[in-house]
Tab-separated table of C-alpha atoms in Angstrom:
chain	number	residue	atom	x	y	z
A	97	MET	CA	41.243	-2.163	10.816
A	98	GLU	CA	42.162	1.267	9.232
A	99	LEU	CA	42.997	3.963	12.075
A	100	SER	CA	42.786	7.879	12.310
A	101	THR	CA	45.194	9.697	14.747
A	102	THR	CA	44.487	13.355	16.475
A	103	ILE	CA	47.477	15.140	17.367
A	104	LYS	CA	47.357	18.445	19.900
A	105	PRO	CA	49.130	21.405	18.250
A	106	VAL	CA	52.229	22.850	20.174
A	107	GLY	CA	51.796	23.433	23.848
A	108	GLY	CA	48.815	21.627	24.076
A	109	GLN	CA	48.277	18.157	26.413
A	110	ASP	CA	49.374	14.760	25.171
A	111	GLU	CA	49.172	13.461	21.654
A	112	ALA	CA	45.507	11.166	21.550
A	113	LEU	CA	45.350	7.732	21.001
A	114	PRO	CA	44.801	6.242	17.781
A	115	THR	CA	40.441	5.877	17.638
A	116	ALA	CA	39.517	3.769	15.316
A	117	ALA	CA	38.132	4.804	12.219
A	118	PRO	CA	34.083	4.422	11.397
A	119	GLU	CA	32.681	0.921	10.362
A	120	PRO	CA	31.225	1.740	6.638
A	121	ALA	CA	27.433	1.890	6.706
A	122	LYS	CA	25.647	-1.451	5.831
A	123	LYS	CA	23.549	-1.668	3.293
A	124	VAL	CA	19.606	-2.485	2.461
A	125	PHE	CA	17.966	-3.670	-0.408
A	126	LEU	CA	14.015	-3.846	0.216
A	127	LYS	CA	11.981	-5.229	-2.736
A	128	THR	CA	8.230	-4.527	-2.384
A	129	TYR	CA	5.649	-7.091	-4.422
A	130	GLY	CA	1.939	-6.313	-3.819
A	131	CYS	CA	-0.426	-3.960	-2.614
A	132	GLN	CA	0.113	-0.238	-1.078
A	133	MET	CA	-0.282	-2.009	2.365
A	134	ASN	CA	2.940	-3.353	1.625
A	135	VAL	CA	4.729	-0.233	0.455
A	136	TYR	CA	3.906	1.474	3.825
A	137	ASP	CA	5.261	-1.911	5.582
A	138	SER	CA	9.039	-1.638	3.369
A	139	GLN	CA	9.342	2.724	4.761
A	140	ARG	CA	8.459	1.371	8.055
A	141	MET	CA	11.375	-1.543	8.023
A	142	GLY	CA	13.556	1.277	6.722
A	143	ASP	CA	12.929	3.663	9.132
A	144	ALA	CA	13.633	0.337	12.105
A	145	LEU	CA	17.528	-0.752	10.511
A	146	ALA	CA	18.087	3.157	9.730
A	147	ALA	CA	17.637	3.707	13.407
A	148	ASP	CA	20.014	-0.344	13.498
A	149	GLY	CA	22.783	1.784	11.565
A	150	TYR	CA	21.457	0.813	7.778
A	151	VAL	CA	20.991	3.003	4.754
A	152	PRO	CA	18.922	2.400	2.004
A	153	THR	CA	21.314	0.782	-1.462
A	154	ASP	CA	19.168	0.547	-5.149
A	155	ALA	CA	22.052	-2.188	-6.042
A	156	ILE	CA	22.077	-5.275	-4.917
A	157	GLU	CA	24.703	-6.601	-5.121
A	158	GLU	CA	26.234	-3.829	-2.710
A	159	ALA	CA	23.720	-4.579	0.167
A	160	ASP	CA	24.171	-6.647	2.889
A	161	LEU	CA	20.628	-7.268	3.933
A	162	VAL	CA	18.370	-8.184	1.299
A	163	LEU	CA	14.594	-8.445	1.971
A	164	LEU	CA	11.012	-9.210	-0.333
A	165	ASN	CA	8.605	-7.316	1.565
A	166	THR	CA	6.133	-10.659	-0.111
A	167	CYS	CA	2.416	-10.565	-1.499
A	168	HIS	CA	0.027	-14.005	-1.112
A	169	ILE	CA	-3.028	-12.556	-2.597
A	170	ARG	CA	-2.330	-14.627	-5.739
A	171	GLU	CA	-0.475	-17.912	-6.889
A	172	LYS	CA	1.928	-16.132	-9.025
A	173	ALA	CA	2.992	-13.695	-6.845
A	174	ALA	CA	4.740	-16.057	-4.105
A	175	GLU	CA	5.880	-17.706	-7.094
A	176	LYS	CA	7.455	-14.927	-8.131
A	177	VAL	CA	9.453	-15.274	-4.958
A	178	TYR	CA	10.779	-17.944	-5.180
A	179	SER	CA	12.160	-17.314	-8.233
A	180	GLU	CA	13.686	-14.294	-7.697
A	181	LEU	CA	15.519	-16.042	-4.388
A	182	GLY	CA	16.901	-18.357	-6.803
A	183	ARG	CA	18.925	-15.761	-8.522
A	184	ILE	CA	20.129	-13.571	-5.036
A	185	ARG	CA	21.299	-17.087	-4.237
A	186	LYS	CA	24.003	-17.174	-6.837
A	187	LEU	CA	24.687	-13.417	-5.582
A	188	LYS	CA	25.449	-14.749	-2.377
A	189	SER	CA	27.817	-17.413	-2.864
A	190	GLU	CA	29.729	-14.535	-5.282
A	191	ARG	CA	29.546	-12.297	-2.070
A	192	ALA	CA	30.560	-14.702	0.444
A	193	GLN	CA	33.313	-15.805	-2.148
A	194	ALA	CA	34.786	-12.422	-2.180
A	195	GLY	CA	34.765	-12.691	1.741
A	196	LEU	CA	31.255	-10.159	2.640
A	197	GLU	CA	28.613	-11.797	4.509
A	198	THR	CA	24.748	-11.203	3.165
A	199	VAL	CA	22.024	-11.594	4.947
A	200	ILE	CA	19.046	-13.174	2.850
A	201	GLY	CA	14.849	-12.251	4.712
A	202	VAL	CA	11.575	-12.876	3.169
A	203	ALA	CA	9.123	-10.949	4.894
A	204	GLY	CA	5.414	-10.091	3.978
A	205	CYS	CA	2.520	-12.040	3.772
A	206	VAL	CA	4.334	-15.083	1.799
A	207	ALA	CA	6.532	-15.410	4.632
A	208	GLN	CA	3.393	-15.322	7.744
A	209	ALA	CA	2.104	-17.987	5.890
A	210	GLU	CA	4.598	-19.941	5.086
A	211	GLY	CA	6.947	-19.113	8.265
A	212	GLN	CA	9.742	-22.425	8.043
A	213	GLU	CA	8.889	-23.562	5.107
A	214	ILE	CA	10.175	-21.204	3.373
A	215	ILE	CA	13.221	-21.182	4.970
A	216	ARG	CA	12.638	-25.692	3.519
A	217	ARG	CA	12.066	-24.839	0.140
A	218	SER	CA	14.936	-22.066	-0.294
A	219	PRO	CA	17.848	-22.939	1.890
A	220	VAL	CA	19.590	-19.127	1.077
A	221	VAL	CA	16.706	-17.842	3.148
A	222	ASP	CA	18.529	-16.805	6.841
A	223	LEU	CA	15.476	-15.318	8.072
A	224	VAL	CA	11.617	-14.867	7.510
A	225	ILE	CA	9.397	-12.320	9.374
A	226	GLY	CA	5.415	-11.286	9.160
A	227	PRO	CA	4.698	-8.267	9.130
A	228	GLN	CA	3.188	-7.789	12.697
A	229	THR	CA	6.610	-8.565	13.801
A	230	TYR	CA	8.733	-5.476	11.907
A	231	HIS	CA	10.039	-3.944	15.318
A	232	ARG	CA	11.599	-7.525	15.814
A	233	LEU	CA	13.733	-7.346	12.677
A	234	PRO	CA	16.784	-5.346	14.067
A	235	ASP	CA	17.307	-8.036	16.359
A	236	ALA	CA	16.291	-10.773	14.021
A	237	VAL	CA	18.967	-9.069	12.203
A	238	ARG	CA	21.394	-9.334	14.453
A	239	ARG	CA	20.544	-13.308	15.611
A	240	VAL	CA	21.545	-14.053	12.109
A	241	ARG	CA	24.962	-12.522	11.818
A	242	SER	CA	25.566	-14.417	14.979
A	243	GLY	CA	25.050	-17.867	12.800
A	244	GLU	CA	20.386	-18.300	13.736
A	245	LYS	CA	18.204	-18.837	11.149
A	246	VAL	CA	14.908	-16.430	12.171
A	247	VAL	CA	11.546	-17.114	11.937
A	248	GLU	CA	9.663	-14.436	13.543
A	249	THR	CA	6.310	-15.107	12.547
A	250	ASP	CA	4.065	-15.372	15.814
A	251	TYR	CA	2.407	-12.168	17.186
A	252	ALA	CA	0.332	-9.813	19.729
A	253	ILE	CA	-0.573	-7.065	16.904
A	254	GLU	CA	-0.902	-4.621	19.215
A	255	ASP	CA	2.960	-4.698	18.786
A	256	LYS	CA	3.450	-2.963	16.182
A	257	PHE	CA	1.727	-0.187	16.625
A	258	GLU	CA	3.125	0.284	19.805
A	259	HIS	CA	6.337	-0.975	18.589
A	260	LEU	CA	7.864	0.895	15.411
A	261	PRO	CA	9.620	3.721	15.652
A	262	GLN	CA	8.310	7.122	14.371
A	263	PRO	CA	9.533	8.435	10.405
A	264	ARG	CA	12.902	10.687	10.755
A	265	LYS	CA	12.050	13.745	9.281
A	266	ALA	CA	15.282	12.802	6.670
A	267	GLU	CA	13.535	9.915	5.529
A	268	VAL	CA	10.352	11.713	4.625
A	269	ILE	CA	11.835	14.484	3.284
A	270	LYS	CA	13.557	12.003	0.954
A	271	ARG	CA	10.663	10.245	-0.075
A	272	GLY	CA	7.962	13.966	-0.866
A	273	VAL	CA	5.247	15.291	-0.076
A	274	THR	CA	2.625	12.658	0.494
A	275	ALA	CA	2.892	9.680	2.538
A	276	PHE	CA	1.015	6.385	3.616
A	277	LEU	CA	-0.487	6.446	7.538
A	278	THR	CA	-1.702	2.994	8.638
A	279	VAL	CA	-4.387	3.274	10.890
A	280	GLN	CA	-5.903	-0.420	10.574
A	281	GLU	CA	-4.387	-4.027	10.559
A	282	GLY	CA	-6.439	-6.903	9.364
A	283	CYS	CA	-9.884	-8.194	8.210
A	284	ASP	CA	-12.482	-10.107	10.343
A	285	LYS	CA	-14.087	-10.222	6.385
A	286	PHE	CA	-13.098	-13.351	5.609
A	287	CYS	CA	-14.249	-13.563	1.521
A	288	THR	CA	-14.008	-16.798	0.213
A	289	PHE	CA	-10.562	-16.646	-1.789
A	290	CYS	CA	-8.733	-14.260	0.310
A	291	VAL	CA	-6.064	-14.937	2.066
A	292	VAL	CA	-5.712	-11.969	4.265
A	293	PRO	CA	-7.116	-12.770	7.497
A	294	TYR	CA	-4.767	-15.893	7.272
A	295	THR	CA	-1.682	-13.699	7.129
A	296	ARG	CA	-2.363	-10.045	8.410
A	297	GLY	CA	-4.716	-11.106	11.062
A	298	SER	CA	-8.118	-10.093	12.660
A	299	GLU	CA	-9.111	-6.478	12.635
A	300	VAL	CA	-6.714	-4.080	15.109
A	301	SER	CA	-6.862	-0.032	15.067
A	302	ARG	CA	-4.291	1.844	15.415
A	303	PRO	CA	-4.425	4.271	19.252
A	304	VAL	CA	-6.229	8.105	17.434
A	305	ALA	CA	-2.501	9.488	19.939
A	306	GLN	CA	-0.060	6.877	17.772
A	307	ILE	CA	-1.950	8.466	14.300
A	308	ILE	CA	-1.470	12.274	15.108
A	309	ALA	CA	1.536	12.172	16.244
A	310	GLU	CA	2.751	10.453	12.920
A	311	ALA	CA	0.867	12.730	11.251
A	312	GLU	CA	2.115	15.686	12.843
A	313	LYS	CA	5.502	13.998	12.255
A	314	LEU	CA	4.642	13.530	9.514
A	315	ALA	CA	3.341	17.365	8.127
A	316	ASP	CA	6.549	18.836	9.860
A	317	ALA	CA	8.880	16.797	6.885
A	318	GLY	CA	6.841	19.060	4.695
A	319	VAL	CA	4.338	16.236	3.900
A	320	ARG	CA	1.132	17.857	2.344
A	321	GLU	CA	-1.057	14.456	2.019
A	322	VAL	CA	-1.444	11.661	3.782
A	323	THR	CA	-3.671	8.946	3.295
A	324	LEU	CA	-4.660	6.111	5.325
A	325	LEU	CA	-3.846	2.875	5.104
A	326	GLY	CA	-6.089	-1.039	6.383
A	327	GLN	CA	-6.999	-3.280	5.260
A	328	ASN	CA	-10.480	-2.424	6.443
A	329	VAL	CA	-9.644	0.997	6.246
A	330	ASN	CA	-13.362	2.115	6.521
A	331	ALA	CA	-13.489	-0.899	10.255
A	332	TRP	CA	-10.958	1.774	12.017
A	333	HIS	CA	-12.779	2.783	15.429
A	334	GLY	CA	-11.329	3.841	18.566
A	335	GLU	CA	-11.744	5.718	21.639
A	336	GLY	CA	-10.531	9.642	20.775
A	337	PRO	CA	-9.546	12.051	23.294
A	338	ASP	CA	-12.936	13.288	24.434
A	339	GLY	CA	-13.314	9.749	25.922
A	340	LYS	CA	-15.584	8.948	22.985
A	341	GLU	CA	-15.587	6.005	20.628
A	342	TRP	CA	-14.636	7.466	17.109
A	343	GLY	CA	-14.810	6.208	13.335
A	344	LEU	CA	-13.038	6.978	10.672
A	345	GLY	CA	-14.977	10.140	9.940
A	346	ARG	CA	-15.067	11.823	13.477
A	347	LEU	CA	-11.113	10.665	12.858
A	348	LEU	CA	-10.464	12.325	9.384
A	349	PHE	CA	-11.677	15.795	10.644
A	350	ARG	CA	-9.246	15.472	13.245
A	351	LEU	CA	-6.220	14.708	11.189
A	352	ALA	CA	-7.845	17.477	8.979
A	353	GLU	CA	-6.354	19.789	11.822
A	354	VAL	CA	-2.862	18.851	12.022
A	355	PRO	CA	-1.393	22.218	10.225
A	356	GLY	CA	0.183	21.529	6.632
A	357	ILE	CA	-1.607	18.609	6.203
A	358	ALA	CA	-3.212	20.178	2.842
A	359	ARG	CA	-5.356	16.804	1.322
A	360	LEU	CA	-6.758	13.608	3.288
A	361	ARG	CA	-7.433	10.216	1.550
A	362	TYR	CA	-8.367	6.640	2.427
A	363	THR	CA	-7.793	2.850	1.265
A	364	THR	CA	-8.935	0.171	0.770
A	365	SER	CA	-13.002	0.639	1.815
A	366	HIS	CA	-15.048	-2.119	2.213
A	367	PRO	CA	-18.753	-1.491	1.685
A	368	ARG	CA	-20.002	-3.235	4.795
A	369	ASP	CA	-18.459	-0.165	6.884
A	370	MET	CA	-18.934	2.674	4.955
A	371	ASP	CA	-21.392	4.219	7.252
A	372	ASP	CA	-22.760	7.669	8.259
A	373	ALA	CA	-20.429	9.493	9.823
A	374	LEU	CA	-17.809	8.010	6.569
A	375	ILE	CA	-20.330	9.581	3.665
A	376	GLU	CA	-20.596	13.283	5.263
A	377	ALA	CA	-16.805	13.449	5.893
A	378	HIS	CA	-17.033	13.556	1.911
A	379	ARG	CA	-19.733	16.303	2.012
A	380	ASP	CA	-18.210	19.071	4.708
A	381	LEU	CA	-14.706	17.805	4.448
A	382	PRO	CA	-13.417	19.348	1.284
A	383	MET	CA	-9.926	18.202	1.852
A	384	LEU	CA	-11.228	14.949	1.656
A	385	MET	CA	-10.044	13.949	-1.987
A	386	PRO	CA	-13.306	13.279	-3.736
A	387	TYR	CA	-12.029	9.788	-4.839
A	388	LEU	CA	-13.130	6.685	-3.621
A	389	HIS	CA	-11.935	2.696	-3.903
A	390	LEU	CA	-14.842	0.731	-3.086
A	391	PRO	CA	-14.296	-2.746	-3.953
A	392	VAL	CA	-17.278	-4.531	-5.277
A	393	GLN	CA	-15.325	-8.126	-6.727
A	394	SER	CA	-18.480	-9.373	-9.036
A	395	GLY	CA	-21.728	-8.130	-10.147
A	396	SER	CA	-23.391	-10.930	-9.203
A	397	ASP	CA	-25.465	-11.812	-6.092
A	398	ARG	CA	-24.496	-15.677	-6.420
A	399	ILE	CA	-21.351	-15.248	-6.185
A	400	LEU	CA	-21.096	-12.698	-3.860
A	401	LYS	CA	-22.646	-14.678	-1.053
A	402	ALA	CA	-20.198	-17.893	-2.088
A	403	MET	CA	-17.416	-15.172	-1.845
A	404	ASN	CA	-19.191	-13.959	1.992
A	405	ARG	CA	-19.025	-10.437	0.846
A	406	ARG	CA	-22.849	-10.163	2.878
A	407	HIS	CA	-23.735	-7.290	0.631
A	408	THR	CA	-25.735	-7.753	-2.616
A	409	ALA	CA	-25.251	-6.015	-5.763
A	410	ALA	CA	-28.214	-3.468	-5.193
A	411	ASP	CA	-26.739	-2.993	-1.915
A	412	TYR	CA	-23.364	-1.598	-3.532
A	413	LEU	CA	-24.878	0.710	-5.924
A	414	LYS	CA	-27.743	1.949	-3.012
A	415	LEU	CA	-24.253	2.700	-1.074
A	416	ILE	CA	-22.565	4.677	-4.458
A	417	ASP	CA	-25.900	6.667	-4.916
A	418	ARG	CA	-25.617	8.105	-1.544
A	419	ILE	CA	-21.935	8.577	-1.837
A	420	ARG	CA	-22.749	10.708	-5.159
A	421	ALA	CA	-25.671	12.988	-3.995
A	422	VAL	CA	-23.377	14.225	-1.260
A	423	ARG	CA	-20.373	14.427	-3.906
A	424	ALA	CA	-21.209	14.380	-6.555
A	425	ASP	CA	-17.654	15.035	-8.167
A	426	ILE	CA	-16.613	11.263	-6.187
A	427	ALA	CA	-14.756	9.439	-9.372
A	428	MET	CA	-14.865	5.513	-8.188
A	429	SER	CA	-12.393	2.881	-8.084
A	430	GLY	CA	-13.035	-1.280	-7.517
A	431	ASP	CA	-11.548	-4.174	-7.627
A	432	PHE	CA	-13.145	-7.280	-9.833
A	433	ILE	CA	-12.576	-11.054	-9.540
A	434	VAL	CA	-13.464	-12.865	-12.595
A	435	GLY	CA	-13.321	-16.798	-13.025
A	436	PHE	CA	-14.266	-18.039	-8.992
A	437	PRO	CA	-15.471	-20.720	-8.571
A	438	GLY	CA	-19.031	-21.431	-10.428
A	439	GLU	CA	-19.200	-18.256	-11.945
A	440	THR	CA	-21.357	-19.041	-15.165
A	441	ASP	CA	-21.344	-16.582	-17.966
A	442	ALA	CA	-25.089	-14.587	-16.808
A	443	ASP	CA	-22.638	-14.488	-13.378
A	444	PHE	CA	-20.298	-12.878	-15.699
A	445	GLU	CA	-22.719	-10.145	-17.986
A	446	ALA	CA	-24.160	-9.086	-13.503
A	447	THR	CA	-20.447	-8.079	-12.974
A	448	LEU	CA	-20.281	-6.238	-16.901
A	449	GLU	CA	-22.942	-4.685	-15.951
A	450	ILE	CA	-22.864	-3.487	-13.032
A	451	VAL	CA	-19.987	-1.453	-14.070
A	452	ARG	CA	-21.307	-0.040	-16.705
A	453	GLN	CA	-24.224	1.558	-14.309
A	454	VAL	CA	-21.180	2.597	-11.520
A	455	ARG	CA	-18.632	3.908	-14.768
A	456	TYR	CA	-15.349	3.672	-12.409
A	457	ALA	CA	-12.943	6.164	-13.529
A	458	GLN	CA	-10.040	3.129	-12.185
A	459	ALA	CA	-10.346	0.158	-11.555
A	460	PHE	CA	-8.066	-3.522	-10.841
A	461	SER	CA	-9.390	-6.612	-12.444
A	462	PHE	CA	-7.347	-10.764	-12.205
A	463	LYS	CA	-8.578	-14.006	-12.615
A	464	TYR	CA	-9.400	-15.367	-9.640
A	465	SER	CA	-6.209	-17.655	-8.042
A	466	GLN	CA	-6.552	-20.317	-5.807
A	467	ARG	CA	-5.020	-19.737	-2.258
A	468	PRO	CA	-4.217	-22.674	-0.341
A	469	GLY	CA	-6.141	-22.692	3.226
A	470	THR	CA	-8.897	-20.545	1.942
A	471	PRO	CA	-12.194	-21.891	1.613
A	472	GLY	CA	-12.814	-21.266	-2.594
A	473	ALA	CA	-10.101	-23.401	-2.991
A	474	ASP	CA	-12.065	-26.018	-2.658
A	475	MET	CA	-14.353	-25.001	-3.843
A	476	GLY	CA	-16.373	-27.041	-6.952
A	477	GLY	CA	-16.885	-25.125	-10.436
A	478	GLN	CA	-13.572	-24.096	-10.719
A	479	VAL	CA	-13.438	-22.120	-14.063
A	480	ASP	CA	-11.333	-23.353	-17.040
A	481	GLU	CA	-7.851	-20.918	-17.350
A	482	LYS	CA	-9.212	-19.963	-21.043
A	483	VAL	CA	-12.611	-19.209	-19.584
A	484	LYS	CA	-11.018	-16.939	-17.170
A	485	ASP	CA	-8.599	-14.972	-19.634
A	486	GLU	CA	-11.778	-14.373	-21.612
A	487	ARG	CA	-13.742	-12.545	-19.701
A	488	LEU	CA	-10.876	-10.685	-17.925
A	489	GLN	CA	-10.229	-9.451	-21.399
A	490	ARG	CA	-13.635	-8.123	-21.731
A	491	LEU	CA	-14.084	-6.723	-18.379
A	492	GLN	CA	-10.472	-4.415	-18.318
A	493	ALA	CA	-11.585	-3.487	-22.401
A	494	LEU	CA	-14.553	-2.247	-20.777
A	495	LEU	CA	-13.433	-0.779	-17.880
A	496	ALA	CA	-10.506	0.774	-20.099
A	497	GLU	CA	-12.896	2.843	-21.987
A	498	HIS	CA	-14.907	4.439	-19.140
A	499	GLN	CA	-11.238	5.149	-17.244
A	500	ARG	CA	-10.564	6.957	-20.756
A	501	GLU	CA	-13.630	8.610	-20.940
A	502	PHE	CA	-13.558	9.856	-17.386
A	503	THR	CA	-9.909	11.449	-17.865
A	504	VAL	CA	-11.030	12.816	-21.300
A	505	GLN	CA	-14.277	14.661	-19.025
A	506	MET	CA	-10.847	16.363	-17.458
A	507	ILE	CA	-9.989	18.120	-20.393
A	508	GLY	CA	-10.741	21.715	-19.943
A	509	LYS	CA	-11.548	21.447	-16.218
A	510	GLU	CA	-9.465	24.040	-13.759
A	511	ILE	CA	-8.598	21.728	-10.850
A	512	GLU	CA	-6.471	22.651	-7.578
A	513	LEU	CA	-2.890	20.511	-8.158
A	514	LEU	CA	-0.348	19.546	-5.776
A	515	ILE	CA	2.244	19.390	-7.177
A	516	GLU	CA	4.998	16.314	-6.350
A	517	LYS	CA	8.053	15.704	-7.960
A	518	PRO	CA	10.091	16.369	-11.087
A	519	GLY	CA	8.702	14.976	-14.108
A	520	ARG	CA	10.552	13.176	-16.672
A	521	GLN	CA	11.555	15.062	-18.954
A	522	PRO	CA	13.587	17.693	-18.359
A	523	GLY	CA	11.486	21.173	-17.645
A	524	GLN	CA	8.479	19.325	-16.030
A	525	LYS	CA	7.056	18.657	-12.692
A	526	VAL	CA	4.481	16.101	-11.910
A	527	GLY	CA	1.436	15.869	-9.349
A	528	ARG	CA	-1.857	14.682	-8.486
A	529	SER	CA	-5.389	15.974	-9.511
A	530	PRO	CA	-7.503	15.532	-7.011
A	531	TRP	CA	-8.733	12.251	-8.234
A	532	LEU	CA	-5.782	10.849	-7.995
A	533	GLN	CA	-4.563	11.234	-11.907
A	534	PRO	CA	-1.581	12.799	-12.509
A	535	VAL	CA	-0.725	15.791	-13.982
A	536	ILE	CA	2.288	17.406	-15.890
A	537	VAL	CA	2.825	20.863	-15.526
A	538	ASP	CA	5.836	23.179	-16.311
A	539	GLU	CA	8.693	22.861	-14.049
A	540	THR	CA	7.638	26.940	-13.713
A	541	ALA	CA	4.536	26.189	-12.169
A	542	GLY	CA	5.372	26.295	-8.750
A	543	GLU	CA	7.319	24.473	-6.055
A	544	ILE	CA	7.088	21.378	-5.157
A	545	GLY	CA	5.000	21.051	-2.514
A	546	ASP	CA	2.714	24.024	-3.689
A	547	ILE	CA	-0.935	23.496	-4.863
A	548	ILE	CA	-1.780	25.033	-7.607
A	549	GLN	CA	-4.350	26.424	-9.918
A	550	VAL	CA	-4.310	24.831	-12.700
A	551	ARG	CA	-6.414	23.564	-16.543
A	552	ILE	CA	-6.351	20.785	-17.942
A	553	MET	CA	-5.087	21.523	-21.684
A	554	LYS	CA	-4.708	17.777	-23.038
A	555	ALA	CA	-5.760	13.889	-21.344
A	556	GLY	CA	-2.074	11.582	-22.503
A	557	VAL	CA	-2.753	7.738	-22.418
A	558	ASN	CA	-1.513	7.629	-18.270
A	559	SER	CA	-1.214	11.257	-17.068
A	560	LEU	CA	-2.978	15.068	-17.982
A	561	HIS	CA	-0.923	17.934	-19.260
A	562	ALA	CA	-2.410	21.453	-17.757
A	563	GLU	CA	-1.217	25.258	-18.090
A	564	ARG	CA	-1.376	27.738	-14.416
A	565	MET	CA	-3.865	29.693	-13.995
């Protein structure tokens, strides 16, 4: 081991004994699949590991610890993980030949769903850890380094909220002026296509005090915009400091009081949990951005019933009308599944019709994917892949048409822009509109973190161009 020696000046006491030079920092490579909740979880895992001496690296070949934070919503997402593990096996072997130890871990929803099966199928994996046990990650890695194969998927979900370290200011500053903040985990809805209740557990709300404390730390580090996260974020509820039961609407008003926070968002919502107080927050809270992700999945009542969504297309449209009545400029975003078991041409046409009525500014659409253990996987009437492909193409074409219309309508508008980061091209900065669109401005328009008034001058395929007023 390299040594360093400190010698005292002449006339001082005895020479200092040789001291060991600090060990080089351990490096972690973390790859994230799936939703914004996984992005947030990856950040929190990074925070937990940083407290244990790990530094992040973008070079997987340098990593002492490789973590894949996985998604289990669709079959292809899980298979991508196993393909990646096949490539990582070669890397681990090469590093071992050079005398370097590499710990390979699988985290996230695939880890929670498949557990020990991952190690059986991919022996290169040393560690499997589910979404509710990330606070045990540093200890689990130490156990692996002592020779164990570790599977950590048993949990009491409250532990995750209780024990994860608060984000470090230096890490928050590096991430930028926008941040995610988890307030709710899990799902009790049991839609028949979805694995989330089985991988993320039942709905649990994070305590108010923890949420406010984290928001204050984020603001102290320079964050201007906070997005509240949850599988069903608008199902959040908890006892407030006034002793009363709070819902998400009341929580948003409290977060609006945190100095430094200028913008609030939340995702993902379920139509059944959109209550009056939350709708009123859209009316009365200007810093709550006019953008709402509210998945419907299908426009057919028959398919919605088979999906166990427990609302009808009419219920959903009435809800949209109520929201737009209090915030006329709100942009709607949604999720759609085509080819659910039993979906007919008429059912699919009903989905196209609800899209025509709502006119989404943004949407995510997918072919139905059978997930083992969900009721949908065992239903009769599975739709042919070619039919799914054709329907998805038609749906996406209609969604793209509406998205383009929404973007073009922005030309000439004066909006407030939060500058987030340097642009890809020299001389540019990029921010987000209130409707979550990327907006490019000249680098002299303001500093990162500023909220400036701009006029939209041009609409590109994926972004807007603006000039400061």
